[in-house]
Coordinates of C-alpha atoms in Angstrom, one line a residue:
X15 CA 43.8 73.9 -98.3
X16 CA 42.8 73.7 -94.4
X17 CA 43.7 71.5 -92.0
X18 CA 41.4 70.5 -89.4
X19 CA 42.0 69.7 -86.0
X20 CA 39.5 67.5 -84.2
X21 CA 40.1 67.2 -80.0
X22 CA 36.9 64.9 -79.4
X23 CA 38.8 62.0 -80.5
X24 CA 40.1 59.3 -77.5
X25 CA 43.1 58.2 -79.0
X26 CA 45.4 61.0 -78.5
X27 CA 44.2 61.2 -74.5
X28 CA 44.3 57.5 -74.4
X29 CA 48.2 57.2 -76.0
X30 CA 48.8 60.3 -73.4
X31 CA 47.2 58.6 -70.3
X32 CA 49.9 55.3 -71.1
X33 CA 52.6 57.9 -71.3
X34 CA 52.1 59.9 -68.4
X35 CA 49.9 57.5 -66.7
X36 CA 51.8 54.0 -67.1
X37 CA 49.3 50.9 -68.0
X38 CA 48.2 50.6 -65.0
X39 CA 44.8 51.9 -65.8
X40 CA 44.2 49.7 -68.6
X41 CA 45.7 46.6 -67.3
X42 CA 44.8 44.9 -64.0
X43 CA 47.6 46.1 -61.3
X44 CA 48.5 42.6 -59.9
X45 CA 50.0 41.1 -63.8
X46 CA 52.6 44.8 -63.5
X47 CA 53.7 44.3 -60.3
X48 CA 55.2 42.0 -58.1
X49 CA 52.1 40.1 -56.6
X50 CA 51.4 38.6 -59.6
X51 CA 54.4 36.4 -60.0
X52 CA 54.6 36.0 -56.4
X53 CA 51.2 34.6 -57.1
X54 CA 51.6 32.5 -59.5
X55 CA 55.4 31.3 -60.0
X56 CA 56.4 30.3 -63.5
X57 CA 56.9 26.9 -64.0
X58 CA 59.2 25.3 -66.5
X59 CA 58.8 21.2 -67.3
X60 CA 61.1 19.1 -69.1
X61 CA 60.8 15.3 -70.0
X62 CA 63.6 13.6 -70.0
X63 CA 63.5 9.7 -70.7
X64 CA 64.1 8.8 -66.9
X65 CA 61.5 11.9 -65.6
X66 CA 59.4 14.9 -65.7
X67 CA 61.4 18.1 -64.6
X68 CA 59.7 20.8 -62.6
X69 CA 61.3 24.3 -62.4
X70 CA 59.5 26.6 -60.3
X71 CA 60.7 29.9 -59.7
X72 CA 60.1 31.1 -56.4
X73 CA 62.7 33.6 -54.9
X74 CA 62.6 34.8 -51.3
X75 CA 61.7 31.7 -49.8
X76 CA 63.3 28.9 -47.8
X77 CA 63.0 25.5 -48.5
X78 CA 60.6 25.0 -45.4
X79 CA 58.3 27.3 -46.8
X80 CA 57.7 24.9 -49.4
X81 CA 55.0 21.4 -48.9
X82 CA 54.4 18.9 -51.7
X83 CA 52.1 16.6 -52.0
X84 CA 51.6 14.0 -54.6
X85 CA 49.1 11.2 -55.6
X86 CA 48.6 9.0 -58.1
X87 CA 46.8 12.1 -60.6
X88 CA 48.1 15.5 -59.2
X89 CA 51.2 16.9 -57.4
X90 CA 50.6 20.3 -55.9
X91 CA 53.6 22.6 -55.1
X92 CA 52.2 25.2 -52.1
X93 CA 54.2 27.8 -50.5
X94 CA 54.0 30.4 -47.8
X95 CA 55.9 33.5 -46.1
X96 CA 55.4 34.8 -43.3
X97 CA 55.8 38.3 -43.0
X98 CA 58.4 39.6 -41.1
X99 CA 57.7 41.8 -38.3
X100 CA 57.7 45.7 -38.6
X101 CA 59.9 47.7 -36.0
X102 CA 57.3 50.5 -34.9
X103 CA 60.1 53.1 -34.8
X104 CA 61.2 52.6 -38.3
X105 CA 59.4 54.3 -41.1
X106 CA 58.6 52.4 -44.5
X107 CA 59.9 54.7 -46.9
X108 CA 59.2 52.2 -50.5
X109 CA 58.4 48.7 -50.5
X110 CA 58.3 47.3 -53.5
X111 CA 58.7 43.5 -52.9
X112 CA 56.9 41.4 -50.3
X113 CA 56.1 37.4 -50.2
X114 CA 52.9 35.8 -50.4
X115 CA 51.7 32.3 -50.4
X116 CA 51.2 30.3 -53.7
X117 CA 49.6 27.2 -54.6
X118 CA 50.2 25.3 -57.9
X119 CA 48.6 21.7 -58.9
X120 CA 49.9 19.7 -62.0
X121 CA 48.1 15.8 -63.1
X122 CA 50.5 13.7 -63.7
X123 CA 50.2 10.1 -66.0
X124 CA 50.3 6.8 -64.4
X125 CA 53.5 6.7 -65.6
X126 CA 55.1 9.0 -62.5
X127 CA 56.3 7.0 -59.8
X128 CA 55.1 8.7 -56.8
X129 CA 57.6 6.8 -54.5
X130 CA 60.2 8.1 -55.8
X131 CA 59.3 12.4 -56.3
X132 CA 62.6 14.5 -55.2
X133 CA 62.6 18.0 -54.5
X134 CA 65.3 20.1 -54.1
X135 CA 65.7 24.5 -53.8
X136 CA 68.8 25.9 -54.9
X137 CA 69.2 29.7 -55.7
X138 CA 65.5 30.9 -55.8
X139 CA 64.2 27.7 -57.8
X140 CA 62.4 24.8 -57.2
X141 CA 63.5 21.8 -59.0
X142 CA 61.1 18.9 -58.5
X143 CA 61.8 16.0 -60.3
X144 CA 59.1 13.1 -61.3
X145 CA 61.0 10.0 -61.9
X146 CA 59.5 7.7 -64.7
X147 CA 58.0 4.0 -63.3
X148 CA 60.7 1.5 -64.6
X149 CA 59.1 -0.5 -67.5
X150 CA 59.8 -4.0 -66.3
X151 CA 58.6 -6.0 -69.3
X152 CA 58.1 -9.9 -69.1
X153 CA 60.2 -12.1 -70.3
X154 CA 59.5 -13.7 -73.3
X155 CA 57.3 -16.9 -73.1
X156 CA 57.6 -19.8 -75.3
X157 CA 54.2 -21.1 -76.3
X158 CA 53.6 -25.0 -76.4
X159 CA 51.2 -25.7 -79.7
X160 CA 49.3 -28.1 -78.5

């Protein structure tokens, strides 16, 4: 029996180029690196019966990066660094982080009470909390049968 070898196949350069390559070449560079989360923060949201419960993760900032505006159908949750300046006798050896702007918009039901939105940033996260509108019912009428 022989055994035959075939090299004109592109699977065995292709699982070599991920090895000694890294995915980078397959995958687009800004989802394996830092810029893409810096880009686009992940957001967590929670209902609770009183509110909606934003968590936005967004470390590196301060809380006067941050502006949020609301209306009766969207909130959007912006952010924005400024970079710091660069001592010209000091030589960047690896930089491997850096802080860009983001800009996130959610819709939100009629039943957010825009009055009353709080924001707070504690430890690299953005909690943002949507209170409910109270449900102020009527009180119940008696009906006259005429």
């Amino acid at each position: 029996m022989t055994h035959v070898k075939f090299n004109n196949s592109p699977l065995p350069r292709l699982v070599e180029d991920i090895f000694n390559n890294g995915w980078n070449k397959y995958v687009k560079d800004d989802f394996l690196t830092s810029d893409f989360f810096t880009t686009h923060p992940p957001v967590n949201i929670t209902e609770t019966k009183d509110a909606y419960l934003l968590d936005v993760v967004a470390p590196g900032f301060s809380k006067e990066d941050f502006k949020i505006s609301a209306n009766d159908k969207a909130i959007t949750i912006s952010a924005e660094k400024k970079a710091e300046a660069k001592n010209e006798g000091d030589k960047q050896v690896r930089r491997e982080f850096n802080f860009k702007s983001f800009k996130r918009s959610f819709s939100i039901t009629d039943a957010v009470d825009t009055n009353r939105i709080q924001a707070k940033y504690d430890n690299g996260v953005l909690k943002v909390t949507l209170s409910k509108k109270e449900n102020k019912q009527d009180a119940p009428k008696d009906i006259v049968v005429e």
